[in-house]
Amino acid sequence: RVRFDPVVTMTTTPAVLTGVLAGLGCSVLPEFLVAPALADGRLVRLLPDWRPKDGGVYIVYPPTRFRLPKVSAFADLLVTSQRRDPKMTSTK
């Protein structure tokens, strides 16, 4: 187990990457996003043998009577993608 006290919190993955590159701390980020920084040495793996558990993609939004069509379309796209790619299916 690793315990930590966050110094800063961010809500977007690109912002987290920018913070990590600026030296604010460490994070778990998608491989495709960090690959260039790992390749050129700007980032290093702190726990090279550790991998997060496989999981799915989750959509969380507040309940509302009227949902923007683009939000519904995005949710439908994710559900369709999950059905096509069994690796995305969550076991929870």
PDB file of C-alpha atoms in Angstrom:
ATOM      1  CA  ARG A   1       0.000   0.000   0.000  1.00  0.00           C
ATOM      2  CA  VAL A   2       1.070   3.512  -0.723  1.00  0.00           C
ATOM      3  CA  ARG A   3      -0.307   6.384   1.305  1.00  0.00           C
ATOM      4  CA  PHE A   4       0.080   9.985   0.301  1.00  0.00           C
ATOM      5  CA  ASP A   5      -1.153  13.463   1.075  1.00  0.00           C
ATOM      6  CA  PRO A   6      -2.054  15.239  -2.175  1.00  0.00           C
ATOM      7  CA  VAL A   7      -0.457  18.632  -2.611  1.00  0.00           C
ATOM      8  CA  VAL A   8      -2.584  19.605  -5.585  1.00  0.00           C
ATOM      9  CA  THR A   9      -5.572  18.103  -7.375  1.00  0.00           C
ATOM     10  CA  MET A  10      -6.431  18.416 -11.052  1.00  0.00           C
ATOM     11  CA  THR A  11      -9.422  17.327 -13.081  1.00  0.00           C
ATOM     12  CA  THR A  12      -7.942  16.610 -16.514  1.00  0.00           C
ATOM     13  CA  THR A  13      -5.322  14.086 -17.524  1.00  0.00           C
ATOM     14  CA  PRO A  14      -3.285  16.548 -19.638  1.00  0.00           C
ATOM     15  CA  ALA A  15      -3.156  18.927 -16.658  1.00  0.00           C
ATOM     16  CA  VAL A  16      -1.916  16.104 -14.427  1.00  0.00           C
ATOM     17  CA  LEU A  17       0.811  15.278 -16.948  1.00  0.00           C
ATOM     18  CA  THR A  18       1.858  18.936 -17.053  1.00  0.00           C
ATOM     19  CA  GLY A  19       2.010  19.005 -13.253  1.00  0.00           C
ATOM     20  CA  VAL A  20       4.078  15.834 -13.077  1.00  0.00           C
ATOM     21  CA  LEU A  21       6.477  17.157 -15.725  1.00  0.00           C
ATOM     22  CA  ALA A  22       6.785  20.378 -13.708  1.00  0.00           C
ATOM     23  CA  GLY A  23       7.805  18.392 -10.637  1.00  0.00           C
ATOM     24  CA  LEU A  24       4.601  18.667  -8.590  1.00  0.00           C
ATOM     25  CA  GLY A  25       4.551  14.956  -7.807  1.00  0.00           C
ATOM     26  CA  CYS A  26       3.732  11.571  -9.263  1.00  0.00           C
ATOM     27  CA  SER A  27       0.643  10.069 -10.829  1.00  0.00           C
ATOM     28  CA  VAL A  28      -0.775   7.072 -12.646  1.00  0.00           C
ATOM     29  CA  LEU A  29      -1.301   8.134 -16.264  1.00  0.00           C
ATOM     30  CA  PRO A  30      -2.212   6.368 -19.512  1.00  0.00           C
ATOM     31  CA  GLU A  31       0.713   4.783 -21.325  1.00  0.00           C
ATOM     32  CA  PHE A  32      -0.088   6.510 -24.619  1.00  0.00           C
ATOM     33  CA  LEU A  33       0.118   9.898 -22.919  1.00  0.00           C
ATOM     34  CA  VAL A  34       3.412   9.396 -21.102  1.00  0.00           C
ATOM     35  CA  ALA A  35       5.267   7.328 -23.728  1.00  0.00           C
ATOM     36  CA  PRO A  36       7.070  10.329 -25.313  1.00  0.00           C
ATOM     37  CA  ALA A  37       8.183  11.696 -21.923  1.00  0.00           C
ATOM     38  CA  LEU A  38       9.357   8.234 -20.824  1.00  0.00           C
ATOM     39  CA  ALA A  39      11.261   7.744 -24.094  1.00  0.00           C
ATOM     40  CA  ASP A  40      13.144  11.036 -23.854  1.00  0.00           C
ATOM     41  CA  GLY A  41      13.831  10.754 -20.119  1.00  0.00           C
ATOM     42  CA  ARG A  42      11.591  13.547 -18.852  1.00  0.00           C
ATOM     43  CA  LEU A  43       9.684  10.936 -16.823  1.00  0.00           C
ATOM     44  CA  VAL A  44      10.757   7.737 -15.102  1.00  0.00           C
ATOM     45  CA  ARG A  45       8.657   4.839 -13.803  1.00  0.00           C
ATOM     46  CA  LEU A  46       8.704   4.850 -10.006  1.00  0.00           C
ATOM     47  CA  LEU A  47       7.291   1.330  -9.655  1.00  0.00           C
ATOM     48  CA  PRO A  48       8.190  -0.437 -12.925  1.00  0.00           C
ATOM     49  CA  ASP A  49       6.724  -3.807 -11.919  1.00  0.00           C
ATOM     50  CA  TRP A  50       3.384  -2.409 -10.713  1.00  0.00           C
ATOM     51  CA  ARG A  51       0.348  -2.156 -12.980  1.00  0.00           C
ATOM     52  CA  PRO A  52      -3.137  -0.895 -12.101  1.00  0.00           C
ATOM     53  CA  LYS A  53      -5.967  -3.401 -12.142  1.00  0.00           C
ATOM     54  CA  ASP A  54      -7.738  -3.765 -15.456  1.00  0.00           C
ATOM     55  CA  GLY A  55     -10.968  -1.883 -15.443  1.00  0.00           C
ATOM     56  CA  GLY A  56     -13.530  -0.198 -17.573  1.00  0.00           C
ATOM     57  CA  VAL A  57     -14.489   3.281 -18.530  1.00  0.00           C
ATOM     58  CA  TYR A  58     -17.071   4.904 -16.309  1.00  0.00           C
ATOM     59  CA  ILE A  59     -19.339   7.812 -17.103  1.00  0.00           C
ATOM     60  CA  VAL A  60     -20.456   9.880 -14.133  1.00  0.00           C
ATOM     61  CA  TYR A  61     -22.801  12.798 -14.489  1.00  0.00           C
ATOM     62  CA  PRO A  62     -25.446  14.346 -12.254  1.00  0.00           C
ATOM     63  CA  PRO A  63     -29.064  13.303 -12.663  1.00  0.00           C
ATOM     64  CA  THR A  64     -31.018  15.800 -14.693  1.00  0.00           C
ATOM     65  CA  ARG A  65     -34.231  15.973 -16.660  1.00  0.00           C
ATOM     66  CA  PHE A  66     -32.537  17.338 -19.727  1.00  0.00           C
ATOM     67  CA  ARG A  67     -29.205  15.972 -20.881  1.00  0.00           C
ATOM     68  CA  LEU A  68     -27.258  17.626 -23.661  1.00  0.00           C
ATOM     69  CA  PRO A  69     -27.443  15.532 -26.834  1.00  0.00           C
ATOM     70  CA  LYS A  70     -23.643  15.508 -27.112  1.00  0.00           C
ATOM     71  CA  VAL A  71     -23.356  13.975 -23.613  1.00  0.00           C
ATOM     72  CA  SER A  72     -25.824  11.235 -24.551  1.00  0.00           C
ATOM     73  CA  ALA A  73     -24.026  10.654 -27.867  1.00  0.00           C
ATOM     74  CA  PHE A  74     -20.678  10.315 -26.074  1.00  0.00           C
ATOM     75  CA  ALA A  75     -22.136   7.863 -23.548  1.00  0.00           C
ATOM     76  CA  ASP A  76     -23.631   5.821 -26.400  1.00  0.00           C
ATOM     77  CA  LEU A  77     -20.248   5.802 -28.152  1.00  0.00           C
ATOM     78  CA  LEU A  78     -18.517   4.443 -25.038  1.00  0.00           C
ATOM     79  CA  VAL A  79     -21.140   1.740 -24.539  1.00  0.00           C
ATOM     80  CA  THR A  80     -20.849   0.706 -28.186  1.00  0.00           C
ATOM     81  CA  SER A  81     -17.040   0.621 -27.932  1.00  0.00           C
ATOM     82  CA  GLN A  82     -17.228  -1.512 -24.798  1.00  0.00           C
ATOM     83  CA  ARG A  83     -19.451  -4.033 -26.522  1.00  0.00           C
ATOM     84  CA  ARG A  84     -17.006  -4.279 -29.437  1.00  0.00           C
ATOM     85  CA  ASP A  85     -13.904  -4.606 -27.232  1.00  0.00           C
ATOM     86  CA  PRO A  86     -14.354  -7.237 -24.505  1.00  0.00           C
ATOM     87  CA  LYS A  87     -11.150  -6.022 -22.778  1.00  0.00           C
ATOM     88  CA  MET A  88     -13.070  -2.887 -21.759  1.00  0.00           C
ATOM     89  CA  THR A  89     -15.776  -4.858 -19.956  1.00  0.00           C
ATOM     90  CA  SER A  90     -15.649  -4.369 -16.219  1.00  0.00           C
ATOM     91  CA  THR A  91     -16.080  -7.315 -13.875  1.00  0.00           C
ATOM     92  CA  LYS A  92     -17.537  -5.164 -11.110  1.00  0.00           C
TER      93      LYS A  92
END
